[in-house]
Tab-separated table of C-alpha atoms and ligand atoms in Angstrom:
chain	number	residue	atom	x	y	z
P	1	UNK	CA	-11.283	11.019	4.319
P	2	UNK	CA	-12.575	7.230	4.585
P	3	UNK	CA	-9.968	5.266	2.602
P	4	UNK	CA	-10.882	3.287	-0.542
P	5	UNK	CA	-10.181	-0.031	0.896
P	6	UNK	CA	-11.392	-2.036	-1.926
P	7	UNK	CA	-9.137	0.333	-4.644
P	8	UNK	CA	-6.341	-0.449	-2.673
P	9	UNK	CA	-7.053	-3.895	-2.396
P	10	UNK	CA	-6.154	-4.140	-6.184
P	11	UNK	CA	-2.742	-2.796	-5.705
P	12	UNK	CA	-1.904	-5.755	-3.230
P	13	UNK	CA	-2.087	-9.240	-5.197
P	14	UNK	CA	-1.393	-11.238	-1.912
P	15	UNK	CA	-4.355	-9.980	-0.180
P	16	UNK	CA	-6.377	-11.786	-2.806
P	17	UNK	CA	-5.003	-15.157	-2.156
P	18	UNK	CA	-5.501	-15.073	1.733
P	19	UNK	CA	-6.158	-13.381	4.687
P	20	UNK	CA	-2.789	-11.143	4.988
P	21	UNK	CA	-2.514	-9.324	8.496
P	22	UNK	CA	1.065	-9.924	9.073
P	23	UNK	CA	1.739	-5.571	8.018
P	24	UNK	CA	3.996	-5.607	11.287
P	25	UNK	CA	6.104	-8.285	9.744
P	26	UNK	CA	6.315	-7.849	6.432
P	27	UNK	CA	3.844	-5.612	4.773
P	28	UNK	CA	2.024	-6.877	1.535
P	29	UNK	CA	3.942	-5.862	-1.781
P	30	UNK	CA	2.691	-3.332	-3.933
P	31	UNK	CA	1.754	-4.342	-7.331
P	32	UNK	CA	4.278	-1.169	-8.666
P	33	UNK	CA	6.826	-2.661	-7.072
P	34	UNK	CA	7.622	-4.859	-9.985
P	35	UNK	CA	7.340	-2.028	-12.231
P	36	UNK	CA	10.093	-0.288	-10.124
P	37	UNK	CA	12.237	-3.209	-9.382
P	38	UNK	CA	11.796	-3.866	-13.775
P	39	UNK	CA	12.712	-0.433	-14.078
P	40	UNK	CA	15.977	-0.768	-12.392
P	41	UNK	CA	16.847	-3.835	-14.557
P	42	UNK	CA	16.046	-1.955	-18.041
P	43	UNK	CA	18.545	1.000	-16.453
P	44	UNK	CA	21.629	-1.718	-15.489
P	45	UNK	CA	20.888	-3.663	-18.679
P	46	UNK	CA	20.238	-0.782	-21.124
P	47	UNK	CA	22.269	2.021	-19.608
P	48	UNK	CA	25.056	-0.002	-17.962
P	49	UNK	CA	27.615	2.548	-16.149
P	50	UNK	CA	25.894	5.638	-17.518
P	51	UNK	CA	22.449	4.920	-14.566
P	52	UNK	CA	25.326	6.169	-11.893
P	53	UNK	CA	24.637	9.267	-12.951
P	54	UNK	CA	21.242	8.779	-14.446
P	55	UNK	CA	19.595	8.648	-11.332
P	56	UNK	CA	21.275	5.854	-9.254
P	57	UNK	CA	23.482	7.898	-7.277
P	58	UNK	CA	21.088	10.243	-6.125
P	59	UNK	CA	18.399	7.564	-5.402
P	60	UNK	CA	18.641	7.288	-1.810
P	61	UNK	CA	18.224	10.966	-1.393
P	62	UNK	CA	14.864	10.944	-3.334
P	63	UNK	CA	13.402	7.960	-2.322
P	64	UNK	CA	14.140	9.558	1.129
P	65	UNK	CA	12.227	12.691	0.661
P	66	UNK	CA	9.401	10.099	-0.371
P	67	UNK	CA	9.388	8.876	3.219
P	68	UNK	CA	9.899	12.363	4.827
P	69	UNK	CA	6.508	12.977	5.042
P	70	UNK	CA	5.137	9.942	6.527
P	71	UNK	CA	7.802	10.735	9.566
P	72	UNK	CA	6.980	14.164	9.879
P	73	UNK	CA	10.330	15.144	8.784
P	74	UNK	CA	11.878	18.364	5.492
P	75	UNK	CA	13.357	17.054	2.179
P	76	UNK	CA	16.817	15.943	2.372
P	77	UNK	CA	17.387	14.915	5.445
P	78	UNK	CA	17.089	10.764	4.985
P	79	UNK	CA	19.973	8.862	3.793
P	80	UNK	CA	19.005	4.908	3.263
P	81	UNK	CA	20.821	2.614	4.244
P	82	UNK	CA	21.062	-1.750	4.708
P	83	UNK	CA	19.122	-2.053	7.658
P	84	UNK	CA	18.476	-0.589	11.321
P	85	UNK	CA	21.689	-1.721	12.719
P	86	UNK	CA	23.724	0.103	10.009
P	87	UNK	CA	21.686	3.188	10.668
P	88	UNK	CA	22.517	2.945	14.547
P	89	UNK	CA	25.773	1.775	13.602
P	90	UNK	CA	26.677	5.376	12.163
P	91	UNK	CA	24.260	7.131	14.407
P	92	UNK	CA	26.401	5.442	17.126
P	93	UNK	CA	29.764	5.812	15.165
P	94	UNK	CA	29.120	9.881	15.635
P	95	UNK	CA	30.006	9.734	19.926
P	96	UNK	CA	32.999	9.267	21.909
P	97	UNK	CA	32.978	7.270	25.039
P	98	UNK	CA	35.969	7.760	26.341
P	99	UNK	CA	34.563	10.876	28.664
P	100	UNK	CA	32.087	11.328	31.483
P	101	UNK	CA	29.035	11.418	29.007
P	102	UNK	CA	29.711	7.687	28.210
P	103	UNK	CA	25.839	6.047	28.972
P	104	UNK	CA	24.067	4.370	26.958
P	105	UNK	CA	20.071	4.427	28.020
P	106	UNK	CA	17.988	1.560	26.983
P	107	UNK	CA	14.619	-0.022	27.795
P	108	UNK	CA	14.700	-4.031	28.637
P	109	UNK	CA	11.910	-4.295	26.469
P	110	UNK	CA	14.236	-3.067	23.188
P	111	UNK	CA	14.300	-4.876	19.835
P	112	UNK	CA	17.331	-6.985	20.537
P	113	UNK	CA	19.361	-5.514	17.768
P	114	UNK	CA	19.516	-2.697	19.708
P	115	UNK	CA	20.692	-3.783	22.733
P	116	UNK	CA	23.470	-6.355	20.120
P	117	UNK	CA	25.177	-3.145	18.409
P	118	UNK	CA	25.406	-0.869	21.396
P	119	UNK	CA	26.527	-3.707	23.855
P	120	UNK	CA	29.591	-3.711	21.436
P	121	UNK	CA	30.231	-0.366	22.121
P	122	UNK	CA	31.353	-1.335	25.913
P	123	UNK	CA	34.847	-1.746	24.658
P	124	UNK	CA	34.796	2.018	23.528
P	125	UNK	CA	34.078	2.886	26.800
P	126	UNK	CA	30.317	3.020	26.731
P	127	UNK	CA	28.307	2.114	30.052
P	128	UNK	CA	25.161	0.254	28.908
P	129	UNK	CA	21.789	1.144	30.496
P	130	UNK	CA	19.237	-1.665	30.568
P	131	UNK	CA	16.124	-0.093	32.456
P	132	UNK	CA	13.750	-2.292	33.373
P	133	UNK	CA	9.553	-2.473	33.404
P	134	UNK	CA	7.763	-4.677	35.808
P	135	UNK	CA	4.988	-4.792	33.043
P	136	UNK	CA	6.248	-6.062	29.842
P	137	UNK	CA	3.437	-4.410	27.784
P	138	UNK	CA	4.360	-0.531	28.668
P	139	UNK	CA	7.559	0.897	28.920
P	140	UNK	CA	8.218	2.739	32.514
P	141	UNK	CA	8.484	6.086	31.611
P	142	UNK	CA	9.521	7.590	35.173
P	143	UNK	CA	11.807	5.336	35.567
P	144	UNK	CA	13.218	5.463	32.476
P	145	UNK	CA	13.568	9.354	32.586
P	146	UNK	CA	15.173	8.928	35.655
P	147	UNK	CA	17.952	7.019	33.977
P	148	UNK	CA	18.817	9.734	31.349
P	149	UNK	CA	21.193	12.416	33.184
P	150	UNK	CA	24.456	14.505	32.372
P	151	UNK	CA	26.571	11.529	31.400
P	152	UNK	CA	24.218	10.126	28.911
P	153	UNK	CA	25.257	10.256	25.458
P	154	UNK	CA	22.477	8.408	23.555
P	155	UNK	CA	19.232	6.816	24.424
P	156	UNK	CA	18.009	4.416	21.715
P	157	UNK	CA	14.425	3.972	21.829
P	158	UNK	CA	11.627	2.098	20.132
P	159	UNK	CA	8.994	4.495	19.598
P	160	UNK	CA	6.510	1.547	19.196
P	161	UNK	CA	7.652	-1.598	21.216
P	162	UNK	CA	8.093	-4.829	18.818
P	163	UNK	CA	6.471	-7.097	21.373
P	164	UNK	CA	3.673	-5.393	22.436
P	165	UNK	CA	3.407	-2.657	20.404
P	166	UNK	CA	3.017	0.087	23.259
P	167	UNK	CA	3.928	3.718	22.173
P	168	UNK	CA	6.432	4.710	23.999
P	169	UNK	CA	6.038	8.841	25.062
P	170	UNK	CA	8.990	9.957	22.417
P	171	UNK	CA	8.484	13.510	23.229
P	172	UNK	CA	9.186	13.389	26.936
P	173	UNK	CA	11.853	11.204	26.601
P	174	UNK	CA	13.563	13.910	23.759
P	175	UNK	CA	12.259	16.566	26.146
P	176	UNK	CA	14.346	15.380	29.217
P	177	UNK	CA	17.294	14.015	27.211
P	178	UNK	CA	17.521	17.577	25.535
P	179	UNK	CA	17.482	19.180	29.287
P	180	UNK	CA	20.690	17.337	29.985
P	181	UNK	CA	22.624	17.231	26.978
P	182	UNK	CA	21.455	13.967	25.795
P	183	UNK	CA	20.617	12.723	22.114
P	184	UNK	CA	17.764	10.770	21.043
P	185	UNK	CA	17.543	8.062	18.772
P	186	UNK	CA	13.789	6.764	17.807
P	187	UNK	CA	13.656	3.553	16.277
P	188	UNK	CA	10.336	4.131	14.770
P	189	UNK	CA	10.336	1.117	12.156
P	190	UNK	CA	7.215	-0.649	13.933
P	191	UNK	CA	5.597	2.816	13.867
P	192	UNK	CA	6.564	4.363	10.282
P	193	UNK	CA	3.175	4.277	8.203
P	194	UNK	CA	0.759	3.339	10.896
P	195	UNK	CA	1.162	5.801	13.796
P	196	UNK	CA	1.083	9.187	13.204
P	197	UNK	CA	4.416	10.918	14.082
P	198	UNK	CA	6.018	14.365	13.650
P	199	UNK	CA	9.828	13.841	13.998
P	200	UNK	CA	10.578	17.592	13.420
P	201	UNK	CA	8.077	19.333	15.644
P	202	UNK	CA	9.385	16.456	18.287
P	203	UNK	CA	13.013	17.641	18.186
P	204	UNK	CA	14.019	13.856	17.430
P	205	UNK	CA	17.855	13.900	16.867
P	206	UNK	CA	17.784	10.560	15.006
P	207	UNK	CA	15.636	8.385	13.588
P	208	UNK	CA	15.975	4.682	12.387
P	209	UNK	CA	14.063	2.641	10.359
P	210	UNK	CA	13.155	-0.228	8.058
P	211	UNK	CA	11.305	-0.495	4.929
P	212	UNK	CA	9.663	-3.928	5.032
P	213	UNK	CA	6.711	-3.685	7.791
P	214	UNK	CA	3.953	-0.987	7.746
P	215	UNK	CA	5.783	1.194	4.726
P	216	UNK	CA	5.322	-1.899	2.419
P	217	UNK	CA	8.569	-2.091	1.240
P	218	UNK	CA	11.261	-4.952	0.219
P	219	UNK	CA	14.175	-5.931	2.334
P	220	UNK	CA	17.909	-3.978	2.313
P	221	UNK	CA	16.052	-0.224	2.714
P	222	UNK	CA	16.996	1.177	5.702
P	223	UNK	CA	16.562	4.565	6.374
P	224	UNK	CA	18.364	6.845	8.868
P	225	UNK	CA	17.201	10.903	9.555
P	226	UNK	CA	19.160	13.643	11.488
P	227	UNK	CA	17.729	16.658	12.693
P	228	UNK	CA	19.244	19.178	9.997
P	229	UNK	CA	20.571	21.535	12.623
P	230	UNK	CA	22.794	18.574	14.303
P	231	UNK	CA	23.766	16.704	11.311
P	232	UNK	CA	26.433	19.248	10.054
P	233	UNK	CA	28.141	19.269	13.237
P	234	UNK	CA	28.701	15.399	13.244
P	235	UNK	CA	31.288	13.791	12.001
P	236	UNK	CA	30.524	9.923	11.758
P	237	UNK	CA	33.673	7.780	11.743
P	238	UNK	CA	31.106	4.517	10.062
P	239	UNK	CA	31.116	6.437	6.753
P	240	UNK	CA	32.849	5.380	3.072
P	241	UNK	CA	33.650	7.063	0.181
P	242	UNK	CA	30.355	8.069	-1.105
P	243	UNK	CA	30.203	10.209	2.616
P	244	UNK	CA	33.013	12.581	0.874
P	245	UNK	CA	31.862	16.386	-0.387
P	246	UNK	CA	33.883	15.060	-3.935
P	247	UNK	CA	33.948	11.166	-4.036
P	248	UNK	CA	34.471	11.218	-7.460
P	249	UNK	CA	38.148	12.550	-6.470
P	250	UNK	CA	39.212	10.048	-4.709
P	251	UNK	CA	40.952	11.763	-2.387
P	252	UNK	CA	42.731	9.373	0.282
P	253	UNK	CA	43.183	10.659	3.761
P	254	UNK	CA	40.794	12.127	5.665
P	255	UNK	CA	37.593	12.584	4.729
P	256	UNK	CA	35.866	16.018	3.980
P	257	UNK	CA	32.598	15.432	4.753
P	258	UNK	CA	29.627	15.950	2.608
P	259	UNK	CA	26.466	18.199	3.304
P	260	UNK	CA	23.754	15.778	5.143
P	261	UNK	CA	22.076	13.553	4.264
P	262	UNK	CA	25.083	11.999	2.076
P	263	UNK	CA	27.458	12.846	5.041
P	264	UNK	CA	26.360	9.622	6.866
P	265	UNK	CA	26.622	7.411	3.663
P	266	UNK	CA	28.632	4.092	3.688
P	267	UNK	CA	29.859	3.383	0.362
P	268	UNK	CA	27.873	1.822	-3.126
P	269	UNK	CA	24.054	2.825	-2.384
P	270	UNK	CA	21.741	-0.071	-2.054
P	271	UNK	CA	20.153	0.739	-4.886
P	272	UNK	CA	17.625	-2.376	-6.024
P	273	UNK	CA	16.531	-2.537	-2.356
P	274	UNK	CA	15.621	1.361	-2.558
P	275	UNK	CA	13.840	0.511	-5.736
P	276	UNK	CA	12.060	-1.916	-4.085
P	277	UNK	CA	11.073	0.522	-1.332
P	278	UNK	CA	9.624	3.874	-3.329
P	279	UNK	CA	5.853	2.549	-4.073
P	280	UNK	CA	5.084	1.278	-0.601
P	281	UNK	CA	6.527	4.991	0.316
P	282	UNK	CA	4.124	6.592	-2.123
P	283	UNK	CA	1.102	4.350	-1.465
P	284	UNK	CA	1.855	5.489	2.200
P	285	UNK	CA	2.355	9.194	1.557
P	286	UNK	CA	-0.864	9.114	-0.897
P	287	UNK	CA	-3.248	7.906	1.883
P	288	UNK	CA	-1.656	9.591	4.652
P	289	UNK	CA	-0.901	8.039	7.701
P	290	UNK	CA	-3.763	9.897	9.853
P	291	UNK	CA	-6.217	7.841	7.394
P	292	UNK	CA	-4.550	4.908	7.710
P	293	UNK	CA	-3.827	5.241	11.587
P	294	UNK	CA	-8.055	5.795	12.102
P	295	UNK	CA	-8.592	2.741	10.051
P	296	UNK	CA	-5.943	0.812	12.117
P	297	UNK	CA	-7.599	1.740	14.788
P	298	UNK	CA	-11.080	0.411	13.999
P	299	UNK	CA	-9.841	-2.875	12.772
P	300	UNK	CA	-7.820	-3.504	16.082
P	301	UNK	CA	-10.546	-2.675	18.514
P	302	UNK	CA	-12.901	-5.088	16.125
P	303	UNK	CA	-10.131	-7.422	16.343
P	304	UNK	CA	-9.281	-6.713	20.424
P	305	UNK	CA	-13.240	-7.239	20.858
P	306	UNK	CA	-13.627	-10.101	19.301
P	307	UNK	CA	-10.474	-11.441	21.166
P	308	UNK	CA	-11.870	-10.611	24.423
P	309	UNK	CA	-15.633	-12.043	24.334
P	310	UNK	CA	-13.738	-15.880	22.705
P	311	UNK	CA	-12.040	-15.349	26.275
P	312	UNK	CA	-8.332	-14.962	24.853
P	313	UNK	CA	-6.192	-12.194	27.010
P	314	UNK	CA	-4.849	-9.781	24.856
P	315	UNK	CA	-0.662	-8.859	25.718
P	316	UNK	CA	-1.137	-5.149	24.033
P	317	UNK	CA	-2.163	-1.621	25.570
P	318	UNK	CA	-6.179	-1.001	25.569
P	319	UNK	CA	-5.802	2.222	25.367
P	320	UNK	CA	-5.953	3.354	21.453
P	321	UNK	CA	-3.548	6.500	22.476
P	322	UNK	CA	-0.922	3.687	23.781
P	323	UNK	CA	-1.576	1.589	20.915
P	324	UNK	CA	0.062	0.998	17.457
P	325	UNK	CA	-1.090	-1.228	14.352
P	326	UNK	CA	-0.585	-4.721	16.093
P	327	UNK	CA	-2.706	-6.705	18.026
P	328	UNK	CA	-0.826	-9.552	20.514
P	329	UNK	CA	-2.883	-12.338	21.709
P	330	UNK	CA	-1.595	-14.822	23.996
P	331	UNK	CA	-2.930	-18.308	23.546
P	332	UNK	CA	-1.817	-21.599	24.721
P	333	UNK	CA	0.411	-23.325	22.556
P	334	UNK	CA	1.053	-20.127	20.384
P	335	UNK	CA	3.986	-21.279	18.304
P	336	UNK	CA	1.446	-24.688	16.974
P	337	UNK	CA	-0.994	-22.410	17.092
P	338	UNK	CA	0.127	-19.981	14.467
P	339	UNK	CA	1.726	-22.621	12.404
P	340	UNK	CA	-2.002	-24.150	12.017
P	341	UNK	CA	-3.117	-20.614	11.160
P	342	UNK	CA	-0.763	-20.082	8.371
P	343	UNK	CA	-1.954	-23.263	7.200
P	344	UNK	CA	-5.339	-22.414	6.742
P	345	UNK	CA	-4.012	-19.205	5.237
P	346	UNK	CA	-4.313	-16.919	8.308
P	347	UNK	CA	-1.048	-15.311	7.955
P	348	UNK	CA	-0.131	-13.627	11.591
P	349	UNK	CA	3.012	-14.217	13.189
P	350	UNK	CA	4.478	-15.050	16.844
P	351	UNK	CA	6.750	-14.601	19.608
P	352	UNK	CA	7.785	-16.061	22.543
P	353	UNK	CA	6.742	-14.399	25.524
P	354	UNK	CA	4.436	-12.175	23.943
P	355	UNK	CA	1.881	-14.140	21.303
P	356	UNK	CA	0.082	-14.697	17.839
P	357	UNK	CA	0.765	-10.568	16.231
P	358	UNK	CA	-2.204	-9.760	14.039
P	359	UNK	CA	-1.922	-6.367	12.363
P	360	UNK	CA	-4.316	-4.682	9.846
P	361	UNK	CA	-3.298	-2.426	7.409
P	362	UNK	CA	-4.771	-0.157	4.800
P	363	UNK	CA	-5.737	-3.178	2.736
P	364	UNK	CA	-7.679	-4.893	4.874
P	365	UNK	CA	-11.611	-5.723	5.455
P	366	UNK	CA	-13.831	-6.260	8.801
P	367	UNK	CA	-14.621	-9.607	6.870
P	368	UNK	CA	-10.635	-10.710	7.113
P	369	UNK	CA	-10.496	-9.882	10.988
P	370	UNK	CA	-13.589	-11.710	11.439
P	371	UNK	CA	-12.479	-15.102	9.621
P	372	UNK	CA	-9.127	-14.264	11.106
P	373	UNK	CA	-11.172	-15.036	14.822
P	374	UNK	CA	-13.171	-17.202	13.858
P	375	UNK	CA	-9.768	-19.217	12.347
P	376	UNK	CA	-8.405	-18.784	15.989
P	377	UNK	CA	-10.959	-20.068	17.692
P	378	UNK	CA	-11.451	-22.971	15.928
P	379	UNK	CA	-7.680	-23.936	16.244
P	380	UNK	CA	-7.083	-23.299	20.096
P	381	UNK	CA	-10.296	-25.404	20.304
P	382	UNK	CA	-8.591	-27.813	18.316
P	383	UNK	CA	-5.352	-27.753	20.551
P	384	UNK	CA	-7.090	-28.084	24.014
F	1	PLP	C1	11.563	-2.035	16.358
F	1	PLP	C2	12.468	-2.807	15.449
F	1	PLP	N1	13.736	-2.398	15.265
F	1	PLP	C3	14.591	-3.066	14.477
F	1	PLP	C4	14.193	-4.186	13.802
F	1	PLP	C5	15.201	-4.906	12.940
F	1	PLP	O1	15.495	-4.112	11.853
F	1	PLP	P1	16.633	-4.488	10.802
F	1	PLP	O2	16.442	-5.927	10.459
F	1	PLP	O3	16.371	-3.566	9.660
F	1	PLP	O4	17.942	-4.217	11.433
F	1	PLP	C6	12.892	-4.649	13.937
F	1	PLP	C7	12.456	-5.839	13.179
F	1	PLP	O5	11.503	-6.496	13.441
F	1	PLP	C8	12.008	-3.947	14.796
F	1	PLP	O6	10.745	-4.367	14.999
């Protein structure tokens, strides 16, 4: 069903005071939000100690099953956590590398993060991976399964690419690590509530993700999902007292791990960031991300079209199979050139080596990608 743009334009007050296609970035904030976020200020000021167990503690774990959907994933199975690192961290945390399955499989065209926290892992053991593309839109994918083979442990891997935001083929990548013993982790934060994606039906092992981009969430709500049949027979070592089956015991030692998804918990939950996450997860899950993935789509090929007949080349797949929510032009100047645009309240990002990121979301009109050209072509004109 067509979505209601204009209803849902009322639930995003920033959309009314410019032209907001930065969703990749940081998605627009729900007008509930401050309901929630007041919400969890009337529980620590009225309740005090008592909204522990008035709903605090097992806040992750329901706001969680909120985003389950929208991955493609069962209730229960999402522990949240600070941020994508921390996820990996105790995704990572779960291996040994010490034996011959020691590799660590990466693409060159990785979110940096990525390549930060595992690169530490070297001094466990770990032999780091970096294969590379000779086009830095796409990711290889031959060569890249060629990489993955009986001493692979874990291959981290964007399922949309930050730079160009090229969709990488999960499933044949979780195919071929499965057919040598391999695990999987997706990082699908610059997918989650834009692309479509069925985590379970994919056999992912892990996923990893971030609340603040297409989900429309605040900052500090990471999320991290194990396949249910794997997670019980991991035993992360990046885990704190609130991973323990009894942590109100306090039993010192070692630990005795909890059922997932609490198993891969660190210690105090996050919990005014995972307030801050739970509408943008609704709004999401209400809409559905098949609507919201064939309105994406329109808006980007108005966008790409426009792009293409003002001359600019466009650093992002054609192909709408290959292609998530962003849009990357590459214009002279881009770093002035986006300043300018934020200016005239155009608000886009950019990065080196790629370009100006425009991405539509739910809330946005045909009207706001055409003044968003129009905007552009007036400022590189400017600039020449
Ligand atoms: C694909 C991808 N992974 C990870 C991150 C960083 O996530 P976090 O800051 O939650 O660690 C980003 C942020 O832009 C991203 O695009």
């Amino acid at each position: 069903m067509a979505i209601d743009v204009e209803r849902w334009r009322r639930e995003f007050p920033i959309v009314e005071t410019c032209t907001y296609l930065v969703s990749h970035s940081l998605g627009a904030m729900p007008r509930k939000t401050a309901d929630y976020l007041q919400q969890f200020a009337d529980m620590w000021s009225g309740r005090g100690v008592r909204a522990w167990y008035e709903g605090w503690w097992e806040i992750g774990r329901e706001t969680g099953n909120l985003l389950a959907p929208t991955l493609g994933v069962r209730a229960n199975t999402i522990s949240m956590h600070q941020n994508v690192t921390v996820a990996q961290g105790i995704v990572a945390s779960c291996f040994s590398y010490d034996g011959p399955r020691r590799k660590i499989v990466m693409t060159e065209l990785e979110f940096p993060s990525n390549h930060y926290l595992f690169e530490g892992f070297r001094r466990y053991g770990a032999e780091i991976v970096y294969v590379p593309s000779s086009d830095p839109i796409r990711l290889d994918l031959q060569r890249f399964l060629d990489a993955i083979d009986e001493t692979t442990a874990l291959v981290p891997l964007s399922l949309v690419l930050f730079k160009s935001a090229f969709i990488t083929d999960a499933r044949a990548v979780i195919e071929k690590a499965h057919r040598v013993g391999a695990r999987v982790v997706l990082d699908v934060y610059q997918g989650a509530g834009t692309v479509p994606m069925d985590l379970d039906a994919w056999g992912a092992d892990f996923a990893v993700g971030g609340s603040v981009k297409w989900l429309c969430g605040g900052p500090g709500a990471g999320y991290l999902y194990v396949r249910p049949d794997l997670a019980d027979t991991l035993s992360p070592s990046f885990i704190g007292w609130a991973a323990h089956e009894s942590p109100f015991d306090f039993a010192t030692g070692p630990v005795r791990y909890a059922p997932s998804p609490e198993r891969f918990q660190s210690g105090t939950p996050n919990v005014p960031s995972i307030y801050s996450a739970r509408a943008g997860y609704e709004i999401v899950a209400e809409i559905g991300v098949p609507a919201i993935r064939a309105r994406s789509l329109a808006l980007t090929r108005r966008l790409m079209d426009a792009a293409r007949a003002a001359g600019f080349r466009l650093n992002t797949p054609d192909d709408d199979r290959e292609r998530g929510g962003s849009v990357i032009i590459d214009v002279p100047n881009g770093a002035a050139v986006a300043d300018e645009l934020i200016r005239r309240g155009v608000i886009i990002d950019y990065r080196p080596g790629a370009g100006i990121r425009v991405a539509p979301h739910f809330y946005n009109t045909e009207e706001e990608i055409d003044r968003a050209i129009g905007a552009l072509i007036d400022v590189v004109g400017d600039s020449a």
